[in-house]
Short mmCIF file of C-alpha atoms and ligand atoms in Angstrom, two decimals:
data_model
loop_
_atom_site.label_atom_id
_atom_site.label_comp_id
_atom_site.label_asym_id
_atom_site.label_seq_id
_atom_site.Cartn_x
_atom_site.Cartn_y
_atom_site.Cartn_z
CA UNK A 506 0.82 17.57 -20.75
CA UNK A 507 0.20 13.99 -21.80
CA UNK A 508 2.10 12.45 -24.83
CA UNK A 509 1.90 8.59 -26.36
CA UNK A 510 5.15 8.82 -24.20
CA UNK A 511 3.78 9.15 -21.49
CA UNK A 512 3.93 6.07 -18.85
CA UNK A 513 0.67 4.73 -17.51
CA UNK A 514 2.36 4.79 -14.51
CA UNK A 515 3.71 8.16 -14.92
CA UNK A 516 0.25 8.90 -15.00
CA UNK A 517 -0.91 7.24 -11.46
CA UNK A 518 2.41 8.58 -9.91
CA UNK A 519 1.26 12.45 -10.95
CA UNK A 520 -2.22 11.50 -9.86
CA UNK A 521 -1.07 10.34 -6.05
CA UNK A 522 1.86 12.52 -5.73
CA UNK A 523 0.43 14.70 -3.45
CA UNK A 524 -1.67 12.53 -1.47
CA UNK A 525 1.82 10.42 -1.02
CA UNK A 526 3.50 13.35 0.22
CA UNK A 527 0.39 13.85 2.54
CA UNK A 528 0.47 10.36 3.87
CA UNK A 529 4.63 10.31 4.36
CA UNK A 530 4.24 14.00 6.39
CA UNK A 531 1.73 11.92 8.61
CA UNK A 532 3.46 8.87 8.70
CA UNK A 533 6.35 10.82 10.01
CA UNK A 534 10.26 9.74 9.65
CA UNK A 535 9.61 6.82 12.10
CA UNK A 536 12.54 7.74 14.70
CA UNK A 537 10.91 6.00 17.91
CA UNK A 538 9.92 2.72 18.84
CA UNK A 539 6.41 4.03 19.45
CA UNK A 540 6.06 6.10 16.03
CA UNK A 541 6.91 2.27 14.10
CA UNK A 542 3.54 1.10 16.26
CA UNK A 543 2.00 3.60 15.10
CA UNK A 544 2.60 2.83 11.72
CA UNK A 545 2.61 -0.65 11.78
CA UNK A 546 -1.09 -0.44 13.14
CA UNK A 547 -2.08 1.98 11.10
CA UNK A 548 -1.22 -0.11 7.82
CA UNK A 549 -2.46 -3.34 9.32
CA UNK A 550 -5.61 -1.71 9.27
CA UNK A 551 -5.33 -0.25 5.76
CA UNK A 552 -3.96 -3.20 4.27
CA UNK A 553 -6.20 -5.73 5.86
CA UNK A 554 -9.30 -3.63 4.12
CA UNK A 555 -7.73 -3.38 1.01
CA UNK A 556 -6.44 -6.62 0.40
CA UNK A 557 -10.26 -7.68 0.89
CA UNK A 558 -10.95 -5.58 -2.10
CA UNK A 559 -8.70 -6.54 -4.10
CA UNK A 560 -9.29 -10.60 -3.26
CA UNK A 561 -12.94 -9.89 -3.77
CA UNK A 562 -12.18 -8.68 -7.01
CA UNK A 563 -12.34 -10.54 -10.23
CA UNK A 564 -8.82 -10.84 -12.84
CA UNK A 565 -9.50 -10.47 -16.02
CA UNK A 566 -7.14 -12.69 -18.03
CA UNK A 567 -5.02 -10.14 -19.56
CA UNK A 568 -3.60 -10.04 -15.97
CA UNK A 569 -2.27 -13.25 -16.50
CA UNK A 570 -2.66 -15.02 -13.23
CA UNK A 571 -0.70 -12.07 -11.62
CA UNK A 572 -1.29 -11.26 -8.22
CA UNK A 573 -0.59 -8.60 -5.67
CA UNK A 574 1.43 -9.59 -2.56
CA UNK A 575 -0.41 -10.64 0.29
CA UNK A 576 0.58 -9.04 4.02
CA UNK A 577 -2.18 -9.95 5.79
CA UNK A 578 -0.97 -13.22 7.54
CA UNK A 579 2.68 -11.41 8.37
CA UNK A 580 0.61 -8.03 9.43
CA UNK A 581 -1.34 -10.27 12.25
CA UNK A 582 1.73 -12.10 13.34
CA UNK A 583 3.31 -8.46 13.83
CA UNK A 584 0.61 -7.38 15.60
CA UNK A 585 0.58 -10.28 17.57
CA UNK A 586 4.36 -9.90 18.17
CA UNK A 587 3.91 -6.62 19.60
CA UNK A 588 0.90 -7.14 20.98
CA UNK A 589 -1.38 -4.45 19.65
CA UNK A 590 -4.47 -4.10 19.20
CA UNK A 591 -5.73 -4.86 15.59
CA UNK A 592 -7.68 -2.06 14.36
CA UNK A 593 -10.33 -2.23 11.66
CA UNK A 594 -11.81 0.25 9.13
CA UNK A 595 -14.90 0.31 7.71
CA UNK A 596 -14.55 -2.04 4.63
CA UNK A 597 -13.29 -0.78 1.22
CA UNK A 598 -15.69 -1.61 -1.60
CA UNK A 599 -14.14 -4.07 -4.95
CA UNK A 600 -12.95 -1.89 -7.58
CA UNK A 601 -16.24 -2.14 -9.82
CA UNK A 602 -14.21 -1.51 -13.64
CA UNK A 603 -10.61 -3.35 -14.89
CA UNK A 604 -9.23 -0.17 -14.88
CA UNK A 605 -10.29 0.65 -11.23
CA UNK A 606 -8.34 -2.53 -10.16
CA UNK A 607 -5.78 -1.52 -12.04
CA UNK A 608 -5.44 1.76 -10.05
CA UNK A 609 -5.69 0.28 -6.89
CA UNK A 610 -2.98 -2.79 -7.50
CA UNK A 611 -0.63 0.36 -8.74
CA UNK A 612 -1.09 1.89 -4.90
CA UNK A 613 -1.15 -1.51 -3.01
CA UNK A 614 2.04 -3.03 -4.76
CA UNK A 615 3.75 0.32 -5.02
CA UNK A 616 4.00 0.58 -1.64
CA UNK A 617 6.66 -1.98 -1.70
CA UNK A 618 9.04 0.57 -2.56
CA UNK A 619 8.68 3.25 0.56
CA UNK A 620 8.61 0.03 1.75
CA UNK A 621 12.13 -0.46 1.63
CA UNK A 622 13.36 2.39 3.11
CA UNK A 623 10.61 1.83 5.76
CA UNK A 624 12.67 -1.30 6.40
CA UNK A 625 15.38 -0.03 7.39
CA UNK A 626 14.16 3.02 9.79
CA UNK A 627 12.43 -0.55 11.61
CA UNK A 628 15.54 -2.12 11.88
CA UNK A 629 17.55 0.39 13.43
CA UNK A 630 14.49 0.87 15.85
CA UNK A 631 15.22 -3.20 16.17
CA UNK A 632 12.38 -4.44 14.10
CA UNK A 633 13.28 -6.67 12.27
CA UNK A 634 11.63 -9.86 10.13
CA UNK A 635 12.18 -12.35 13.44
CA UNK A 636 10.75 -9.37 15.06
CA UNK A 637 7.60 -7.15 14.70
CA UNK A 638 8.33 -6.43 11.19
CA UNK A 639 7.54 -9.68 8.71
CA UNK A 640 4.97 -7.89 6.70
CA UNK A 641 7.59 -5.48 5.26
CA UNK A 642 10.22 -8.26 4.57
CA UNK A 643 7.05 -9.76 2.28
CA UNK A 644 6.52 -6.98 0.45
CA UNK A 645 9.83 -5.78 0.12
CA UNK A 646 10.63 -9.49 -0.92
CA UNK A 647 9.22 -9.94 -4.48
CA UNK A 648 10.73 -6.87 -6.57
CA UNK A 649 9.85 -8.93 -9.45
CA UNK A 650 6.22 -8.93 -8.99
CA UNK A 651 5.96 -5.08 -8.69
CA UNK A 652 7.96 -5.27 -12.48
CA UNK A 653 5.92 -7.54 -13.80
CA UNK A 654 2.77 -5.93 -12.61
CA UNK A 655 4.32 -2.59 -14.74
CA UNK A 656 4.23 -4.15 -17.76
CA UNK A 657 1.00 -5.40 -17.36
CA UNK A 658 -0.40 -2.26 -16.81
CA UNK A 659 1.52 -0.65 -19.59
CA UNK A 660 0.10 -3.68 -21.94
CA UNK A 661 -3.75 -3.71 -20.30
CA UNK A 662 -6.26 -3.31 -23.08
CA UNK A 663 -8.08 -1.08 -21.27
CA UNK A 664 -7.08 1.88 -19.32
CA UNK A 665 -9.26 4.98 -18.37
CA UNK A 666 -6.56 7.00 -17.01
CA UNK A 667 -9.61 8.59 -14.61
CA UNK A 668 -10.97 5.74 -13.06
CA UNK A 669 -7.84 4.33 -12.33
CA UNK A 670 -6.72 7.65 -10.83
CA UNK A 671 -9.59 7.95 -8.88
CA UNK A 672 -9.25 4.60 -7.72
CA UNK A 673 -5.44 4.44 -6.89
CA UNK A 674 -6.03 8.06 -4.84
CA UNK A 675 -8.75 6.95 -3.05
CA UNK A 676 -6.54 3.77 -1.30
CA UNK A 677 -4.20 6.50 0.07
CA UNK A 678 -7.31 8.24 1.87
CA UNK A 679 -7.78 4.93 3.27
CA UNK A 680 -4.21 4.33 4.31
CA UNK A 681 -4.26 8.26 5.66
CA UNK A 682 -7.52 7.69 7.45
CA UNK A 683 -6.42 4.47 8.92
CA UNK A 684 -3.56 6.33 10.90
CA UNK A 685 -6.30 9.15 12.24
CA UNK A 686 -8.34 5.78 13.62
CA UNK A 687 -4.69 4.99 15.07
CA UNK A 688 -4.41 7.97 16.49
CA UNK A 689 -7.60 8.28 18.04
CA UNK A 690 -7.51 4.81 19.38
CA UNK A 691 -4.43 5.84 21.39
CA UNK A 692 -2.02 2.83 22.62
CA UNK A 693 -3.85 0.34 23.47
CA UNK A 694 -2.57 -3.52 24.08
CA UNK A 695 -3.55 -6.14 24.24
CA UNK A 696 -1.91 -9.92 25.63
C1 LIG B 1257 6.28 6.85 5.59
C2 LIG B 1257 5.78 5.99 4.73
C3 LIG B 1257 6.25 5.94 3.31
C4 LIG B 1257 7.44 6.35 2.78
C5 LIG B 1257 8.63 6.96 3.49
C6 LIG B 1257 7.37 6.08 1.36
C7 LIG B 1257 8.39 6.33 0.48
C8 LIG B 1257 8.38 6.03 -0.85
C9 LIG B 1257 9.50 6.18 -1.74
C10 LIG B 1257 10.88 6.69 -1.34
C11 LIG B 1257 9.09 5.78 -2.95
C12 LIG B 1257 9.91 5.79 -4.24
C13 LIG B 1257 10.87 4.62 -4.23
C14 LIG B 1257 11.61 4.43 -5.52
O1 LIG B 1257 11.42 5.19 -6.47
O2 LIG B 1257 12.35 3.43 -5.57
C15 LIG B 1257 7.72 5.35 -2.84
C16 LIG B 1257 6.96 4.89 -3.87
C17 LIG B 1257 5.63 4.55 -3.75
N1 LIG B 1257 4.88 4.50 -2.61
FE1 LIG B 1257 5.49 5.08 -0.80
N2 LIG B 1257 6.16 5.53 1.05
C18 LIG B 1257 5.45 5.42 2.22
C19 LIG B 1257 4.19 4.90 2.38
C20 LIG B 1257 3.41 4.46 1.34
C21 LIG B 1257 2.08 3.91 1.50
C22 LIG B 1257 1.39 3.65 2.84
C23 LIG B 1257 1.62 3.65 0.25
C24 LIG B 1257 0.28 3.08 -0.17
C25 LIG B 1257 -0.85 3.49 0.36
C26 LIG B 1257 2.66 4.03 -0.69
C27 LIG B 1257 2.57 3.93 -2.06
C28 LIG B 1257 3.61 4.13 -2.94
C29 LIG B 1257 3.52 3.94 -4.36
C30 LIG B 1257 2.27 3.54 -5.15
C31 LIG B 1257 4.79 4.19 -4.88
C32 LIG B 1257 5.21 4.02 -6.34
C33 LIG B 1257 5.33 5.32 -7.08
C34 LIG B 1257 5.95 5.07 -8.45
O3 LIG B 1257 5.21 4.80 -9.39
O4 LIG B 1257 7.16 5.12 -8.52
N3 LIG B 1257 3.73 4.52 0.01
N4 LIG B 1257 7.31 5.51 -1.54
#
């Protein structure tokens, strides 16, 4: 049940639980060199569409020049490191309301956190940030900016707890699709 308690972000986290868990079960616990390629091309594919929507979008003031971190340069310079193929999905449309970006900044910069522990399953796999693994050293390297984006989102004038929902699930279909287009693509190289 909802109370004025009641976290915005408590809100989004309820609304993505289970498509997190989803994504994590398919993600896997990243124990082999080749399961962190996996990964790593899967979200270079995700992210790479979704920053695009989110760049594309417009920031209302009230977001106070805040912005989400950007991965795409490090993602292409991992993929480049490791020489794999990019992959690209179908493009991922601009949230159309404030409260649809909203949504889909909580999913993007959220994923700095997994992103942490992500870390370090890479680095004992020996991916590291001199090594095939700069993109999560940049997220996982402003904790600040997931903070402050909290308390804009508790503070945001407008909030319809549905659209942002719908909008924050939806970018972990994309992120879950974009490691089926992984999968299917099998292991190619390139270099
Ligand atoms: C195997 C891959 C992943 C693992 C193991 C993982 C793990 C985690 C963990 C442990 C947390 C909570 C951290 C904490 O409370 O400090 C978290 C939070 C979060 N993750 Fe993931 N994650 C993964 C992938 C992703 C991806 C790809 C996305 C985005 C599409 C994502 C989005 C989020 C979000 C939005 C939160 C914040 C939830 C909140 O409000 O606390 N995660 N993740």
């Amino acid at each position: 049940m909802l109370t004025d308690q009641t976290t915005r972000r408590q809100v989004l986290r309820s609304r993505v639980h289970r498509a997190h868990e989803e994504l994590d079960t398919l993600i896997g616990a990243l124990e082999t060199s080749r399961d962190y390629r996996r990964y790593l091309r899967g979200m270079a594919a995700f992210r790479l569409a979704a920053e695009s929507a989110t760049d594309a979008a417009f920031f209302p003031s009230w977001l106070k020049g805040w912005r989400p971190v950007s991965t795409r340069v490090a993602l292409e310079k991992d993929l480049a490191t490791l020489k794999l193929a990019p992959l690209f999905m179908s493009a991922i449309a601009p949230p159309d309301t404030e409260s649809a970006l909203l949504g889909m900044l909580y999913t993007l910069e959220g994923s700095a956190l997994g992103a942490r522990l992500i870390a370090k399953r890479a680095a004992l796999l020996g991916f590291t940030e001199a090594h095939g693994a700069s993109h999560l050293a940049v997220q996982t390297g402003t904790p600040g900016n997931w903070r402050a984006f909290l308390d804009l989102l508790e503070d945001a004038p407008v909030f319809e707890a549905e659209e942002a929902g719908r909008a924050a699930s939806s970018l972990f279909g994309f992120a879950y699709n974009a490691m089926i287009l992984v999968d299917r693509a099998g292991d190619e190289v390139h270099g």
